[in-house]
Amino acid sequence: MSPVERFHADYVAPKRGRTLVVGSRIYGERPDRRALFADAIGVDAVHGPGVDVVADLEQGANIGMFDHVDCVSVLEHARRPWLLAATIERLLVAGGTLYLQVPFLWWLHAYPSDYWRFTVEAIRSIFPAIEWHGLKYAHQQLADGGKIPRMVTPAGHVYLARTEVCGFGEKA
């Protein structure tokens, strides 16, 4: 089981009801994340397959309230991720849940641009209304903040493999 799959098994329990899938555009062979939820709306900054609403959530949006928000690999593409985070918090009902996955160490990739990488502490900072049930680094295994394992190559050079921050929490 991958560290992300382990995180899901250990922490993720979305509140049933209306779900917002942030960054819902389908690229290549990726699955439509809206299919994971009974009542889901997909929002993205650009039109394409999997997108129900085109909106820049940094600017806010009047798309209703949601019981759960699924936000995977999106925050790094926001010019001002703290504004996107504030919109997500505003769109969540009290007691609503948030699943978040963002890169800590990952290659640069465009959509339309790639701006940020996040630590666990950064996620806590930009989502102050979320009570995190799980907030971990997913590396070769799940790790708490400050305890990211390293791989050392045979030549002695330190190499850090792809690492993401996974979080699941509830709006207070």
Coordinates of N, CA and C in Angstrom, one line a residue, residues 15-88:
K15 N -17.5 13.6 4.8 CA -18.9 13.8 5.2 C -19.8 13.6 4.0
R16 N -20.8 12.8 4.2 CA -21.7 12.6 3.1 C -22.5 13.8 2.8
G17 N -22.8 14.0 1.5 CA -23.6 15.2 1.1 C -23.0 15.8 -0.1
R18 N -23.2 17.1 -0.3 CA -22.7 17.8 -1.5 C -21.2 17.9 -1.4
T19 N -20.5 17.5 -2.5 CA -19.1 17.6 -2.5 C -18.6 18.5 -3.6
L20 N -17.5 19.3 -3.3 CA -16.8 20.1 -4.3 C -15.5 19.5 -4.6
V21 N -15.3 19.2 -5.8 CA -14.0 18.7 -6.3 C -13.2 19.8 -6.9
V22 N -12.2 20.3 -6.2 CA -11.4 21.5 -6.7 C -10.3 20.9 -7.6
G23 N -10.2 21.6 -8.7 CA -9.2 21.1 -9.7 C -9.6 19.8 -10.3
S24 N -10.9 19.8 -10.8 CA -11.5 18.6 -11.3 C -11.2 18.2 -12.8
R25 N -10.5 19.1 -13.5 CA -10.2 18.8 -14.9 C -9.5 17.5 -15.0
I26 N -9.9 16.6 -15.9 CA -9.3 15.3 -16.1 C -8.2 15.4 -17.2
Y27 N -7.0 15.0 -16.8 CA -5.8 15.0 -17.7 C -5.4 13.6 -18.0
G28 N -5.2 13.3 -19.3 CA -4.7 12.0 -19.7 C -5.6 10.9 -19.2
E29 N -5.0 9.9 -18.5 CA -5.7 8.7 -18.1 C -6.2 8.8 -16.6
R30 N -6.1 10.0 -16.0 CA -6.5 10.1 -14.7 C -8.0 9.9 -14.5
P31 N -8.4 9.4 -13.4 CA -9.9 9.1 -13.2 C -10.6 10.4 -12.9
D32 N -11.9 10.4 -13.1 CA -12.8 11.5 -12.7 C -13.1 11.4 -11.3
R33 N -12.5 12.3 -10.4 CA -12.6 12.2 -9.0 C -14.1 12.5 -8.6
R34 N -14.9 13.1 -9.4 CA -16.3 13.4 -9.1 C -17.0 12.0 -8.9
A35 N -16.6 11.0 -9.6 CA -17.2 9.7 -9.5 C -17.1 9.0 -8.1
L36 N -16.2 9.5 -7.3 CA -16.0 9.0 -5.9 C -17.2 9.4 -5.0
F37 N -18.0 10.4 -5.4 CA -19.0 11.0 -4.5 C -20.3 11.0 -5.2
A38 N -21.4 10.8 -4.4 CA -22.8 10.7 -4.9 C -23.3 12.0 -5.5
D39 N -22.9 13.1 -4.9 CA -23.4 14.4 -5.3 C -22.2 15.3 -5.4
A40 N -21.5 15.4 -6.5 CA -20.3 16.1 -6.7 C -20.4 17.2 -7.8
I41 N -19.7 18.3 -7.5 CA -19.6 19.3 -8.6 C -18.1 19.5 -8.7
G42 N -17.6 19.6 -10.0 CA -16.2 19.8 -10.2 C -16.0 21.2 -10.7
V43 N -15.0 21.9 -10.0 CA -14.6 23.2 -10.4 C -13.2 23.3 -10.8
D44 N -12.9 24.1 -11.8 CA -11.5 24.2 -12.2 C -11.3 25.6 -12.8
A45 N -10.1 26.1 -12.9 CA -9.8 27.4 -13.5 C -9.9 27.4 -15.0
V46 N -9.9 26.2 -15.6 CA -10.0 26.1 -17.0 C -11.0 25.1 -17.4
H47 N -11.7 25.3 -18.6 CA -12.7 24.4 -19.1 C -12.0 23.1 -19.5
G48 N -12.8 22.0 -19.4 CA -12.3 20.7 -20.0 C -13.1 19.6 -19.4
P49 N -12.8 18.4 -19.7 CA -13.5 17.2 -19.2 C -13.4 17.2 -17.7
G50 N -14.5 16.8 -17.1 CA -14.6 16.8 -15.6 C -14.9 18.1 -14.9
V51 N -15.1 19.2 -15.7 CA -15.3 20.5 -15.1 C -16.8 20.9 -15.3
D52 N -17.5 21.1 -14.2 CA -18.9 21.6 -14.2 C -18.9 23.1 -14.1
V53 N -18.0 23.7 -13.4 CA -18.0 25.1 -13.2 C -16.6 25.6 -13.4
V54 N -16.4 26.6 -14.2 CA -15.1 27.3 -14.4 C -15.1 28.5 -13.5
A55 N -14.1 28.5 -12.6 CA -14.1 29.6 -11.6 C -12.7 29.7 -11.1
D56 N -12.2 30.9 -10.8 CA -11.0 31.2 -10.1 C -11.3 31.3 -8.6
L57 N -11.1 30.3 -7.9 CA -11.5 30.3 -6.5 C -10.7 31.2 -5.6
E58 N -9.6 31.7 -6.1 CA -8.9 32.8 -5.4 C -9.7 34.0 -5.3
Q59 N -10.6 34.2 -6.3 CA -11.5 35.4 -6.3 C -12.8 35.1 -5.5
G60 N -12.9 34.0 -5.0 CA -14.2 33.6 -4.3 C -15.1 33.0 -5.4
A61 N -16.2 32.5 -5.0 CA -17.2 32.0 -5.9 C -18.5 31.8 -5.2
N62 N -19.6 32.0 -5.9 CA -20.9 31.9 -5.4 C -21.5 30.6 -5.9
I63 N -21.1 29.5 -5.4 CA -21.5 28.2 -5.9 C -22.2 27.3 -4.8
G64 N -22.5 28.0 -3.7 CA -23.3 27.2 -2.7 C -22.3 26.7 -1.6
M65 N -22.9 25.9 -0.7 CA -22.1 25.4 0.4 C -22.0 23.9 0.2
F66 N -20.9 23.3 0.8 CA -20.6 21.9 0.6 C -20.3 21.2 1.9
D67 N -20.6 19.9 1.9 CA -20.4 19.1 3.1 C -19.0 18.5 3.1
H68 N -18.4 18.4 1.9 CA -17.0 17.9 1.7 C -16.3 18.6 0.6
V69 N -15.0 18.9 0.7 CA -14.2 19.4 -0.4 C -13.0 18.5 -0.6
D70 N -12.8 18.1 -1.8 CA -11.7 17.3 -2.3 C -10.8 18.2 -3.1
C71 N -9.5 18.4 -2.6 CA -8.6 19.3 -3.3 C -7.3 18.6 -3.4
V72 N -7.0 18.0 -4.6 CA -5.8 17.3 -4.8 C -4.9 17.9 -5.9
S73 N -3.7 18.2 -5.5 CA -2.7 18.8 -6.4 C -3.2 20.1 -7.1
V74 N -3.7 21.0 -6.3 CA -4.2 22.3 -6.8 C -3.5 23.5 -6.2
L75 N -3.3 23.5 -4.9 CA -2.8 24.7 -4.2 C -1.5 25.2 -4.8
E76 N -0.6 24.3 -5.3 CA 0.6 24.7 -5.9 C 0.5 25.5 -7.1
H77 N -0.7 25.5 -7.7 CA -1.0 26.2 -9.0 C -1.7 27.6 -8.7
A78 N -2.0 27.8 -7.5 CA -2.7 29.1 -7.2 C -1.6 30.2 -6.9
R79 N -1.8 31.3 -7.5 CA -0.8 32.4 -7.3 C -0.9 32.9 -5.8
R80 N -2.1 32.8 -5.2 CA -2.2 33.2 -3.8 C -3.0 32.1 -3.1
P81 N -2.3 31.0 -2.7 CA -3.0 29.9 -2.2 C -3.8 30.2 -0.9
W82 N -3.4 31.2 -0.1 CA -4.1 31.5 1.1 C -5.5 32.0 0.8
L83 N -5.7 32.7 -0.4 CA -7.0 33.1 -0.8 C -7.9 31.9 -1.2
L84 N -7.3 31.0 -2.0 CA -8.0 29.8 -2.3 C -8.4 29.0 -1.1
A85 N -7.5 28.9 -0.1 CA -7.8 28.2 1.2 C -9.0 28.9 1.9
A86 N -9.0 30.2 1.9 CA -10.1 31.0 2.6 C -11.4 30.7 1.9
T87 N -11.4 30.6 0.5 CA -12.6 30.3 -0.2 C -13.1 28.9 0.1
I88 N -12.2 27.9 0.2 CA -12.5 26.6 0.5 C -13.2 26.5 1.9

